[in-house]
């Protein structure tokens, strides 16, 4: 599309209206079209998340903008770039420290308009207040200090009189004066502790606004002051002073790098207008996608309730206290099912009927015996929510889903995670220099390229009986298994591959078993053995094709005996081909961190 047509698509003048008369803006420009003039990363967040700063223009004015993290996909997918056009579907205008900021929560890139040079000669958008101040002071930036001297301050202003409302997405330890307007989506019970050093109590709430969510905690006096005031479902103005610290992820199910701690002078007031803050925010993972989620991660999930178990009781090994639990079976239109465990009051009071759509926020992923979910105490459950995902699933289930068969994740547990450890990324030289496996088994992950695979003894003949896998020996009656005391006409060949891999630091010999061998060769050991017996050229080609493959290897280093000597044996637990897009993103993040620390 030519530049003139693209320019005509802009919602000219929308930014001036958005920052000076939001009610008028929603009528005149319900979904404004803007041009992106700049995209810049704001630097890595504490937990590796990404935030982006934009400059957006309507052709007449431009404004600094901050992209909410849930909209980062438009940058990851390389759709939003400098010069592209977008429909800004959801936004929140803010004035932070005298600076206009547009928080963009949802936008859609208009790919048909392409990428163009900057349209027009836009100037910075100003509020009417700033314009008047400029005229009165005869100074481009206004004369705020002198003006403030003549304005008496009330002795106890309302919480939201400190300034414009601040978005939760923008909170960090570097902001000191702010007010948020947020809905309480979850409130915990009061918890107490008794230690030799003292005792105390606390409670926590999850807070939500249009830009994001954050956890807030009140201790002792703040627990007394705010527990009864803060009610689930209601909207409040909350003003600093509050401490904003790094989030303790083990105690929170929210995708935020930070959390709030209430302080003595924190001010909280119930908002008169409650309807302008969303009720709940989900970031759903489909049931099929659970197979790619590591254990102990927290996810939101939605599905149709297929089965409801009875309440049962277990006793905690650590405290000896009894806990009630109920197991639910959830299915969705990916063709998978998953077991979700709910606890305590939720288990006892659960009364949703099978075939209801249930949305869970804050479930913990387990891979013991396959993927399953457990609803955290900080999580929530909503039956038949009025959201598009629920309506879609209900329609699917009523039309065809009730007769479908569903797969489970029971056999997809990660071998690395089954070891009960988090694999640490290493280079091969680090594995050697740190003497991994010398004292105790050690688990690690490397990115390496296959440079050589031994063709001799790449597999062994195994028992064909399901679940045995013991080596068999050839006799006059076939292939005999001593364990099963059975003879088979043919063995079931299984990989036991020895391969040499290299990265930019060194090389290493790895031992692989059947599942890894199949992932590397892309065929079973039976198929490769058949090539060896019948087509030597294709057999050699199969090994050539493996060379130079680059994979993620999850390994175990363990001391082993080889005759009279001991040495470390490196065994592959699992392997997967690299996702070059995600690897590129990780490398870009490391480069940014290096630049910041340089």
Coordinates of C-alpha atoms in Angstrom, one line a residue:
X1 CA 0.0 0.0 0.0
X2 CA 1.4 3.5 -0.9
X3 CA 2.4 6.0 1.7
X4 CA -0.6 8.3 1.1
X5 CA -3.1 5.5 1.7
X6 CA -1.3 4.5 4.9
X7 CA -1.2 8.1 6.1
X8 CA -5.0 8.5 5.6
X9 CA -5.6 5.5 7.8
X10 CA -4.2 7.2 10.9
X11 CA -6.6 8.5 13.5
X12 CA -5.3 12.1 13.3
X13 CA -5.7 14.1 16.5
X14 CA -6.6 11.1 18.6
X15 CA -3.8 11.5 21.1
X16 CA -4.7 15.1 21.9
X17 CA -8.3 13.9 22.7
X18 CA -7.1 10.8 24.6
X19 CA -5.0 12.8 27.0
X20 CA -7.4 15.7 27.5
X21 CA -10.9 14.2 27.3
X22 CA -10.9 10.4 27.7
X23 CA -14.7 10.2 27.5
X24 CA -14.8 12.0 24.2
X25 CA -11.9 9.8 23.0
X26 CA -13.8 6.6 23.6
X27 CA -16.7 7.9 21.4
X28 CA -14.6 9.5 18.6
X29 CA -11.8 7.0 18.5
X30 CA -12.9 3.7 20.0
X31 CA -10.0 1.9 18.3
X32 CA -7.5 4.5 17.2
X33 CA -4.9 3.7 14.5
X34 CA -1.4 4.9 15.2
X35 CA 2.1 4.6 13.7
X36 CA 5.0 3.1 15.7
X37 CA 8.0 5.4 15.4
X38 CA 10.3 3.6 17.8
X39 CA 10.6 0.3 19.7
X40 CA 13.1 -0.1 22.5
X41 CA 13.6 -2.7 25.2
X42 CA 13.4 -1.3 28.7
X43 CA 16.1 -3.7 29.9
X44 CA 15.7 -7.2 31.4
X45 CA 13.4 -7.6 34.3
X46 CA 14.3 -9.4 37.5
X47 CA 12.9 -12.8 36.4
X48 CA 14.0 -12.6 32.7
X49 CA 10.7 -11.0 31.4
X50 CA 10.8 -8.3 28.8
X51 CA 9.3 -4.8 28.7
X52 CA 9.2 -2.5 25.7
X53 CA 9.0 1.3 25.4
X54 CA 7.4 2.6 22.2
X55 CA 6.9 6.0 20.6
X56 CA 3.4 6.1 18.9
X57 CA 2.1 8.8 16.6
X58 CA -1.2 9.8 15.2
X59 CA 0.4 12.0 12.5
X60 CA -0.2 15.2 14.5
X61 CA 1.2 14.2 17.9
X62 CA 3.5 11.6 19.3
X63 CA 3.7 10.1 22.8
X64 CA 5.9 7.8 24.8
X65 CA 4.2 4.4 25.3
X66 CA 4.8 1.3 27.4
X67 CA 3.7 -2.1 26.1
X68 CA 2.0 -4.4 28.6
X69 CA 3.9 -7.7 28.8
X70 CA 0.8 -9.7 27.6
X71 CA 1.1 -7.8 24.3
X72 CA 4.9 -8.6 23.8
X73 CA 4.0 -11.2 21.2
X74 CA 3.6 -8.5 18.5
X75 CA 7.3 -7.8 18.9
X76 CA 8.4 -11.4 19.3
X77 CA 6.6 -12.2 16.1
X78 CA 8.3 -9.3 14.4
X79 CA 5.0 -7.7 13.5
X80 CA 5.4 -4.4 15.4
X81 CA 8.5 -2.6 14.0
X82 CA 9.5 1.0 13.4
X83 CA 7.2 2.4 10.8
X84 CA 4.3 -0.1 11.1
X85 CA 0.7 0.8 11.8
X86 CA -1.5 -0.7 14.5
X87 CA -5.0 -0.6 15.9
X88 CA -4.7 0.2 19.6
X89 CA -7.5 -1.9 21.0
X90 CA -7.0 -1.2 24.7
X91 CA -5.0 1.5 26.4
X92 CA -4.6 3.6 29.5
X93 CA -3.4 7.2 29.3
X94 CA -1.2 8.2 32.3
X95 CA 0.7 11.3 33.4
X96 CA 3.7 10.1 35.4
X97 CA 5.9 12.8 37.0
X98 CA 4.5 15.4 34.6
X99 CA 5.2 13.1 31.6
X100 CA 2.4 11.7 29.3
X101 CA 2.6 7.9 29.0
X102 CA 0.3 5.7 27.0
X103 CA 0.1 2.2 28.5
X104 CA -0.9 -0.1 25.6
X105 CA -2.6 -3.3 26.8
X106 CA -3.7 -4.7 23.5
X107 CA -3.0 -3.8 19.9
X108 CA -3.3 -5.3 16.4
X109 CA -0.7 -4.6 13.8
X110 CA -2.2 -3.8 10.4
X111 CA 0.1 -5.8 8.1
X112 CA -1.7 -4.7 4.9
X113 CA -0.5 -1.1 5.5
X114 CA 3.1 -2.3 5.5
X115 CA 6.0 -0.3 6.9
X116 CA 6.3 3.4 6.0
X117 CA 8.4 6.4 6.8
X118 CA 7.2 8.7 9.6
X119 CA 3.9 10.3 8.6
X120 CA 3.7 14.0 9.1
X121 CA 5.8 16.1 11.5
X122 CA 4.2 15.1 14.9
X123 CA 4.9 17.1 18.0
X124 CA 4.7 15.9 21.6
X125 CA 1.2 15.6 23.0
X126 CA 0.3 17.9 25.9
X127 CA -2.5 18.1 28.3
X128 CA -4.7 21.2 28.5
X129 CA -3.2 21.8 32.0
X130 CA 0.3 21.8 30.6
X131 CA -0.7 24.1 27.7
X132 CA -2.2 26.6 30.1
X133 CA 0.8 26.5 32.3
X134 CA 3.1 27.1 29.4
X135 CA 1.2 30.2 28.4
X136 CA 1.0 31.6 31.9
X137 CA 4.7 31.0 32.8
X138 CA 6.2 32.0 29.5
X139 CA 8.4 28.9 29.9
X140 CA 8.2 25.9 27.7
X141 CA 8.3 23.5 30.6
X142 CA 6.1 25.6 32.8
X143 CA 7.0 26.9 36.2
X144 CA 5.7 24.2 38.5
X145 CA 7.9 25.1 41.5
X146 CA 6.7 28.6 41.8
X147 CA 3.1 27.6 41.3
X148 CA 3.2 24.9 44.0
X149 CA 4.3 27.5 46.6
X150 CA 0.9 29.3 46.2
X151 CA -1.3 26.2 46.4
X152 CA -2.2 25.1 49.9
X153 CA -2.1 21.3 50.4
X154 CA -4.9 19.6 52.3
X155 CA -3.8 18.1 55.6
X156 CA -5.0 14.6 54.6
X157 CA -5.7 14.3 50.9
X158 CA -7.7 11.4 49.5
X159 CA -5.5 8.5 48.3
X160 CA -6.2 9.3 44.7
X161 CA -5.6 13.0 45.0
X162 CA -1.8 12.5 44.9
X163 CA -1.7 12.5 41.1
X164 CA -3.0 10.5 38.2
X165 CA -3.5 6.8 38.7
X166 CA -0.3 4.7 38.1
X167 CA -0.5 1.3 36.2
X168 CA 0.4 -1.8 38.1
X169 CA 2.5 -2.9 35.1
X170 CA 4.8 0.1 35.7
X171 CA 5.5 -0.4 39.5
X172 CA 9.0 -1.1 40.5
X173 CA 11.4 -0.3 43.4
X174 CA 12.4 2.9 41.6
X175 CA 8.9 4.6 41.8
X176 CA 8.3 6.2 45.2
X177 CA 5.1 8.2 44.9
X178 CA 2.2 6.5 43.2
X179 CA -1.4 5.6 43.5
X180 CA -3.0 2.5 41.8
X181 CA -6.6 1.7 41.3
X182 CA -7.1 -2.0 41.5
X183 CA -9.5 -4.8 42.2
X184 CA -8.9 -7.4 44.9
X185 CA -9.2 -10.7 43.0
X186 CA -8.0 -12.9 45.9
X187 CA -7.7 -12.4 49.7
X188 CA -5.9 -15.0 51.9
X189 CA -6.8 -16.1 55.4
X190 CA -4.8 -14.5 58.2
X191 CA -1.7 -16.7 58.8
X192 CA 0.3 -16.7 62.0
X193 CA 3.8 -17.8 62.8
X194 CA 5.7 -18.6 66.1
X195 CA 9.5 -18.7 66.1
X196 CA 12.2 -18.4 68.8
X197 CA 12.8 -14.9 67.4
X198 CA 9.2 -13.8 67.7
X199 CA 5.7 -14.3 66.4
X200 CA 3.4 -12.4 64.0
X201 CA 0.7 -12.6 61.4
X202 CA 0.1 -11.7 57.8
X203 CA -2.3 -11.8 55.0
X204 CA -2.0 -11.2 51.2
X205 CA -4.2 -10.0 48.3
X206 CA -3.9 -10.2 44.6
X207 CA -4.5 -6.8 42.9
X208 CA -5.6 -6.3 39.3
X209 CA -6.0 -3.3 36.9
X210 CA -6.1 -2.9 33.2
X211 CA -2.3 -3.2 32.8
X212 CA -1.5 -6.2 35.0
X213 CA -1.5 -7.9 38.5
X214 CA 0.6 -7.7 41.6
X215 CA 0.5 -9.4 45.0
X216 CA 0.4 -7.2 48.2
X217 CA 1.0 -8.4 51.8
X218 CA 0.2 -6.8 55.1
X219 CA 2.1 -7.8 58.3
X220 CA 1.0 -7.4 62.0
X221 CA -0.3 -3.8 62.4
X222 CA -1.1 -3.6 58.7
X223 CA -2.9 -6.9 58.9
X224 CA -5.1 -5.4 61.6
X225 CA -5.6 -2.2 59.7
X226 CA -6.4 -3.5 56.2
X227 CA -7.7 -7.1 56.5
X228 CA -11.4 -6.2 57.0
X229 CA -11.2 -3.2 54.7
X230 CA -10.0 -5.1 51.6
X231 CA -12.7 -7.4 50.3
X232 CA -12.6 -9.8 47.4
X233 CA -14.1 -8.3 44.2
X234 CA -14.0 -4.7 45.3
X235 CA -11.9 -1.9 43.8
X236 CA -9.6 0.4 45.9
X237 CA -7.2 3.3 45.6
X238 CA -3.9 2.2 47.2
X239 CA -1.2 4.9 47.6
X240 CA 2.5 4.7 48.6
X241 CA 4.4 4.6 50.9
X242 CA 4.6 0.9 50.2
X243 CA 7.6 -1.3 49.7
X244 CA 8.0 -2.7 46.2
X245 CA 10.3 -5.7 46.3
X246 CA 11.2 -8.6 44.0
X247 CA 8.5 -11.2 44.1
X248 CA 8.9 -14.5 46.0
X249 CA 7.8 -16.7 43.2
X250 CA 7.3 -19.7 45.4
X251 CA 4.5 -17.9 47.2
X252 CA 2.8 -16.2 44.2
X253 CA 0.9 -17.3 41.1
X254 CA 1.1 -13.9 39.4
X255 CA 3.3 -13.1 36.3
X256 CA 4.9 -10.0 38.0
X257 CA 8.5 -9.5 38.9
X258 CA 7.6 -7.5 41.9
X259 CA 5.2 -7.5 44.9
X260 CA 4.0 -4.9 47.4
X261 CA 4.3 -4.8 51.2
X262 CA 1.9 -2.4 53.0
X263 CA 3.5 0.0 55.4
X264 CA 2.4 2.1 58.4
X265 CA 1.4 5.2 56.3
X266 CA 0.0 3.3 53.3
X267 CA -3.4 4.7 52.4
X268 CA -6.3 2.5 51.1
X269 CA -9.7 3.8 50.1
X270 CA -12.6 2.1 48.4
X271 CA -13.3 3.5 45.0
X272 CA -16.8 5.0 44.3
X273 CA -16.6 3.8 40.6
X274 CA -16.0 0.1 40.5
X275 CA -16.9 -0.9 36.9
X276 CA -13.8 0.5 35.2
X277 CA -11.4 -2.2 36.5
X278 CA -11.5 -5.7 35.0
X279 CA -12.9 -8.6 37.1
X280 CA -10.1 -11.1 36.4
X281 CA -7.3 -11.7 34.0
X282 CA -6.3 -15.1 32.6
X283 CA -3.3 -16.3 30.7
X284 CA -4.5 -19.7 29.6
X285 CA -2.4 -22.6 28.7
X286 CA -4.1 -25.4 26.7
X287 CA -4.1 -28.8 28.2
X288 CA -2.0 -30.1 25.3
X289 CA 0.6 -27.4 25.9
X290 CA 1.1 -28.7 29.5
X291 CA 3.5 -31.3 28.1
X292 CA 6.0 -28.4 27.4
X293 CA 5.6 -26.8 30.8
X294 CA 8.3 -27.6 33.4
X295 CA 7.2 -28.9 36.8
X296 CA 6.6 -26.4 39.6
X297 CA 5.6 -23.7 37.1
X298 CA 2.2 -21.9 37.6
X299 CA -0.3 -21.8 34.8
X300 CA -3.9 -20.8 34.2
X301 CA -6.1 -23.4 32.5
X302 CA -9.7 -23.7 31.3
X303 CA -11.7 -26.8 30.2
X304 CA -14.8 -28.7 30.4
X305 CA -15.4 -30.7 33.6
X306 CA -15.4 -34.4 32.6
X307 CA -15.4 -36.1 36.0
X308 CA -15.6 -35.1 39.7
X309 CA -14.0 -37.3 42.3
X310 CA -15.1 -37.7 45.9
X311 CA -13.5 -35.8 48.8
X312 CA -10.6 -37.7 50.4
X313 CA -8.3 -37.0 53.2
X314 CA -4.5 -37.1 53.4
X315 CA -2.1 -36.4 56.3
X316 CA 0.8 -34.0 55.8
X317 CA 4.1 -35.7 56.4
X318 CA 5.7 -32.5 57.7
X319 CA 3.0 -31.2 60.0
X320 CA 0.9 -34.3 60.6
X321 CA -2.3 -32.2 59.8
X322 CA -5.1 -33.7 57.8
X323 CA -6.0 -32.1 54.4
X324 CA -9.1 -32.7 52.3
X325 CA -8.7 -32.9 48.6
X326 CA -10.8 -33.6 45.5
X327 CA -9.6 -34.7 42.1
X328 CA -11.3 -33.3 38.9
X329 CA -10.8 -34.3 35.3
X330 CA -10.6 -31.4 32.8
X331 CA -10.7 -31.7 29.0
X332 CA -10.4 -29.2 26.1
X333 CA -10.6 -29.1 22.4
X334 CA -6.9 -30.0 21.9
X335 CA -8.0 -33.6 22.6
X336 CA -6.2 -33.9 26.0
X337 CA -7.4 -34.4 29.6
X338 CA -5.7 -33.5 32.8
X339 CA -6.2 -34.2 36.5
X340 CA -6.7 -31.0 38.7
X341 CA -6.6 -31.4 42.5
X342 CA -8.4 -28.8 44.6
X343 CA -7.9 -28.6 48.4
X344 CA -9.6 -27.7 51.7
X345 CA -12.7 -25.5 51.5
X346 CA -12.7 -25.5 47.7
X347 CA -12.7 -29.4 47.7
X348 CA -15.5 -29.6 50.4
X349 CA -17.8 -26.9 48.8
X350 CA -17.2 -27.9 45.2
X351 CA -20.7 -28.3 43.5
X352 CA -20.1 -27.7 39.8
X353 CA -21.8 -30.2 37.6
X354 CA -20.0 -32.3 35.0
X355 CA -20.0 -30.6 31.5
X356 CA -19.6 -27.2 33.2
X357 CA -16.7 -25.0 31.9
X358 CA -14.2 -24.3 34.7
X359 CA -11.4 -21.7 34.6
X360 CA -8.5 -22.1 37.1
X361 CA -6.1 -19.3 37.8
X362 CA -2.9 -20.3 39.6
X363 CA -2.4 -24.0 39.3
X364 CA 1.0 -25.7 40.0
X365 CA 2.3 -28.2 37.5
X366 CA 3.5 -31.6 38.7
X367 CA 5.1 -34.3 36.5
X368 CA 4.9 -37.2 39.0
X369 CA 3.6 -40.0 36.9
X370 CA 2.8 -37.5 34.1
X371 CA 1.5 -34.0 34.0
X372 CA -1.1 -33.0 36.6
X373 CA -2.3 -29.7 38.2
X374 CA -2.9 -28.6 41.8
X375 CA -4.8 -25.4 42.7
X376 CA -2.6 -23.2 44.9
X377 CA -4.0 -21.5 48.0
X378 CA -3.5 -18.2 46.2
X379 CA -5.3 -19.5 43.1
X380 CA -9.0 -19.1 42.1
X381 CA -11.6 -21.2 40.4
X382 CA -14.5 -19.8 38.3
X383 CA -17.4 -22.0 37.0
X384 CA -18.9 -21.0 33.6
X385 CA -17.1 -17.7 33.3
X386 CA -18.6 -15.2 30.9
X387 CA -15.5 -15.0 28.6
X388 CA -15.0 -16.0 24.9
X389 CA -12.8 -19.0 25.7
X390 CA -15.5 -20.5 27.9
X391 CA -18.2 -19.9 25.2
X392 CA -16.0 -21.6 22.6
X393 CA -15.3 -24.6 24.7
X394 CA -19.0 -25.0 25.6
X395 CA -20.0 -24.9 22.0
X396 CA -17.3 -27.4 21.1
X397 CA -18.3 -29.8 23.8
X398 CA -22.0 -29.7 23.1
X399 CA -21.5 -30.2 19.4
X400 CA -18.8 -33.0 19.3
X401 CA -16.6 -33.0 22.4
X402 CA -18.8 -35.2 24.6
X403 CA -18.1 -38.2 22.4
X404 CA -14.4 -37.6 21.9
X405 CA -11.6 -39.7 23.3
X406 CA -8.9 -37.8 25.2
X407 CA -5.2 -38.4 25.6
X408 CA -3.4 -37.9 28.9
X409 CA 0.1 -36.8 29.9
X410 CA 0.7 -39.9 32.0
X411 CA 3.8 -41.0 30.1
X412 CA 5.3 -37.7 29.3
X413 CA 7.2 -37.0 32.5
X414 CA 10.6 -35.4 31.9
X415 CA 13.5 -37.7 32.9
X416 CA 15.6 -34.7 34.0
X417 CA 12.8 -33.5 36.3
X418 CA 12.2 -37.0 37.6
X419 CA 15.6 -36.7 39.1
X420 CA 14.2 -34.0 41.3
X421 CA 16.8 -31.5 40.2
X422 CA 16.8 -28.4 38.0
X423 CA 19.3 -28.9 35.2
X424 CA 21.9 -26.1 35.1
X425 CA 23.1 -24.8 31.7
X426 CA 26.8 -25.4 31.2
X427 CA 29.5 -25.3 28.6
X428 CA 31.4 -28.5 28.1
X429 CA 34.6 -26.9 29.5
X430 CA 32.6 -26.0 32.7
X431 CA 31.4 -29.6 33.1
X432 CA 35.1 -30.7 33.0
X433 CA 36.6 -27.9 35.0
X434 CA 34.0 -28.2 37.8
X435 CA 34.6 -32.0 37.9
X436 CA 30.8 -32.7 37.8
X437 CA 30.0 -36.2 38.9
X438 CA 33.3 -36.8 40.7
X439 CA 31.8 -36.7 44.2
X440 CA 28.1 -37.3 43.5
X441 CA 25.8 -37.6 40.5
X442 CA 25.3 -34.2 38.9
X443 CA 22.7 -33.1 36.4
X444 CA 23.3 -30.4 33.7
X445 CA 22.3 -29.2 30.3
X446 CA 24.5 -28.3 27.3
X447 CA 23.9 -27.0 23.8
X448 CA 26.2 -29.0 21.5
X449 CA 26.8 -30.2 18.0
X450 CA 27.2 -33.9 17.1
X451 CA 30.6 -34.4 15.5
X452 CA 30.9 -38.2 15.5
X453 CA 28.8 -41.2 16.2
X454 CA 30.3 -44.7 16.7
X455 CA 28.8 -47.2 14.3
X456 CA 30.0 -50.2 16.2
X457 CA 27.5 -51.5 18.8
X458 CA 25.0 -48.7 18.2
X459 CA 22.3 -50.9 19.5
X460 CA 21.7 -54.2 21.3
X461 CA 19.2 -57.0 20.9
X462 CA 16.5 -56.8 23.6
X463 CA 13.7 -59.0 24.8
X464 CA 10.5 -58.4 22.8
X465 CA 8.3 -58.9 25.9
X466 CA 6.7 -55.5 26.8
X467 CA 8.5 -53.9 29.8
X468 CA 11.5 -56.3 29.8
X469 CA 14.2 -54.7 27.6
X470 CA 16.9 -57.2 28.8
X471 CA 19.6 -58.3 26.4
X472 CA 18.8 -61.5 24.6
X473 CA 21.3 -64.1 23.2
X474 CA 20.9 -66.0 19.9
X475 CA 20.5 -69.8 20.3
X476 CA 19.3 -72.5 18.0
X477 CA 15.7 -71.8 19.0
X478 CA 15.9 -68.0 18.3
X479 CA 16.7 -65.2 20.7
X480 CA 16.6 -66.3 24.3
X481 CA 15.9 -64.0 27.4
X482 CA 17.2 -65.4 30.6
X483 CA 15.0 -63.1 32.7
X484 CA 11.7 -64.2 31.0
X485 CA 12.9 -67.7 30.1
X486 CA 11.4 -67.1 26.7
X487 CA 12.7 -67.4 23.1
X488 CA 11.7 -64.9 20.4
X489 CA 11.9 -65.2 16.7
X490 CA 13.4 -61.7 16.4
X491 CA 14.9 -59.4 19.0
X492 CA 13.6 -55.8 19.6
X493 CA 16.7 -53.7 18.9
X494 CA 17.3 -50.8 21.2
X495 CA 19.8 -47.9 20.9
X496 CA 22.8 -47.7 23.1
X497 CA 24.7 -45.0 21.2
X498 CA 28.1 -43.4 22.0
X499 CA 28.6 -40.0 20.4
X500 CA 31.0 -37.2 20.5
X501 CA 29.6 -33.6 20.8
X502 CA 31.3 -30.2 20.8
X503 CA 30.5 -26.6 21.6
X504 CA 32.7 -23.5 21.4
X505 CA 34.7 -24.5 24.5
X506 CA 35.5 -28.2 24.2
X507 CA 34.2 -31.7 23.2
X508 CA 32.7 -34.6 25.2
X509 CA 31.7 -38.2 24.8
X510 CA 28.0 -38.9 25.7
X511 CA 26.1 -42.2 26.0
X512 CA 22.6 -42.3 24.8
X513 CA 19.8 -44.9 25.3
X514 CA 16.8 -45.8 23.1
X515 CA 14.5 -42.7 23.4
X516 CA 17.4 -40.3 22.8
X517 CA 18.7 -42.4 19.9
X518 CA 15.2 -42.3 18.2
X519 CA 15.1 -38.5 18.7
X520 CA 18.6 -38.1 17.1
X521 CA 18.2 -40.6 14.2
X522 CA 14.5 -40.0 13.5
X523 CA 14.0 -43.8 13.2
X524 CA 13.9 -46.8 15.5
X525 CA 16.9 -49.0 16.1
X526 CA 15.0 -51.8 14.4
X527 CA 14.8 -49.7 11.2
X528 CA 18.5 -48.7 11.3
X529 CA 19.5 -52.3 11.9
X530 CA 17.4 -53.3 8.8
X531 CA 19.4 -50.8 6.8
X532 CA 22.6 -52.2 8.0
X533 CA 21.6 -55.7 7.0
X534 CA 20.1 -54.7 3.6
X535 CA 21.4 -51.4 2.3
X536 CA 24.9 -50.4 3.4
X537 CA 24.7 -47.0 1.5
X538 CA 21.6 -45.9 3.3
X539 CA 23.0 -47.1 6.6
X540 CA 26.1 -44.9 6.2
X541 CA 23.9 -42.0 5.0
X542 CA 21.8 -42.2 8.2
X543 CA 25.0 -41.7 10.3
X544 CA 26.2 -38.9 8.0
X545 CA 22.8 -37.1 8.4
X546 CA 23.3 -37.1 12.2
X547 CA 26.6 -35.3 12.1
X548 CA 26.4 -31.5 12.6
X549 CA 23.0 -31.7 14.3
X550 CA 22.8 -29.2 17.1
X551 CA 20.7 -30.2 20.1
X552 CA 19.9 -29.4 23.7
X553 CA 21.2 -32.3 25.8
X554 CA 20.1 -32.9 29.4
X555 CA 22.8 -35.1 31.0
X556 CA 23.9 -36.8 34.1
X557 CA 27.5 -37.1 35.2
X558 CA 28.3 -40.0 37.4
X559 CA 31.4 -41.9 38.6
X560 CA 31.6 -45.4 37.1
X561 CA 34.0 -48.4 37.2
X562 CA 35.7 -49.4 34.0
X563 CA 37.8 -52.5 34.8
X564 CA 40.3 -51.5 37.5
X565 CA 39.8 -47.7 36.9
X566 CA 37.2 -45.2 37.7
X567 CA 36.1 -42.4 35.5
X568 CA 33.1 -40.1 35.0
X569 CA 30.4 -41.4 32.7
X570 CA 28.2 -38.8 30.9
X571 CA 24.8 -40.1 30.1
X572 CA 22.1 -38.3 28.1
X573 CA 18.7 -38.2 29.9
X574 CA 16.9 -36.5 27.0
X575 CA 17.7 -34.5 23.9
X576 CA 15.7 -32.1 21.7
X577 CA 16.5 -30.1 18.5
X578 CA 17.1 -26.4 19.1
X579 CA 14.3 -23.8 18.6
X580 CA 16.5 -21.2 16.9
X581 CA 14.0 -18.4 17.4
X582 CA 13.9 -18.8 21.2
X583 CA 17.6 -19.4 21.4
X584 CA 18.1 -16.2 19.4
X585 CA 15.9 -14.3 21.9
X586 CA 17.9 -15.7 24.8
X587 CA 21.2 -14.6 23.2
X588 CA 19.8 -11.1 22.6
X589 CA 18.8 -10.9 26.2
X590 CA 22.3 -11.9 27.3
X591 CA 23.8 -9.2 25.1
X592 CA 21.5 -6.6 26.6
X593 CA 22.5 -7.7 30.1
X594 CA 26.2 -7.5 29.1
X595 CA 25.7 -4.0 27.6
X596 CA 24.0 -2.8 30.9
X597 CA 26.8 -4.2 33.0
X598 CA 29.6 -3.0 30.8

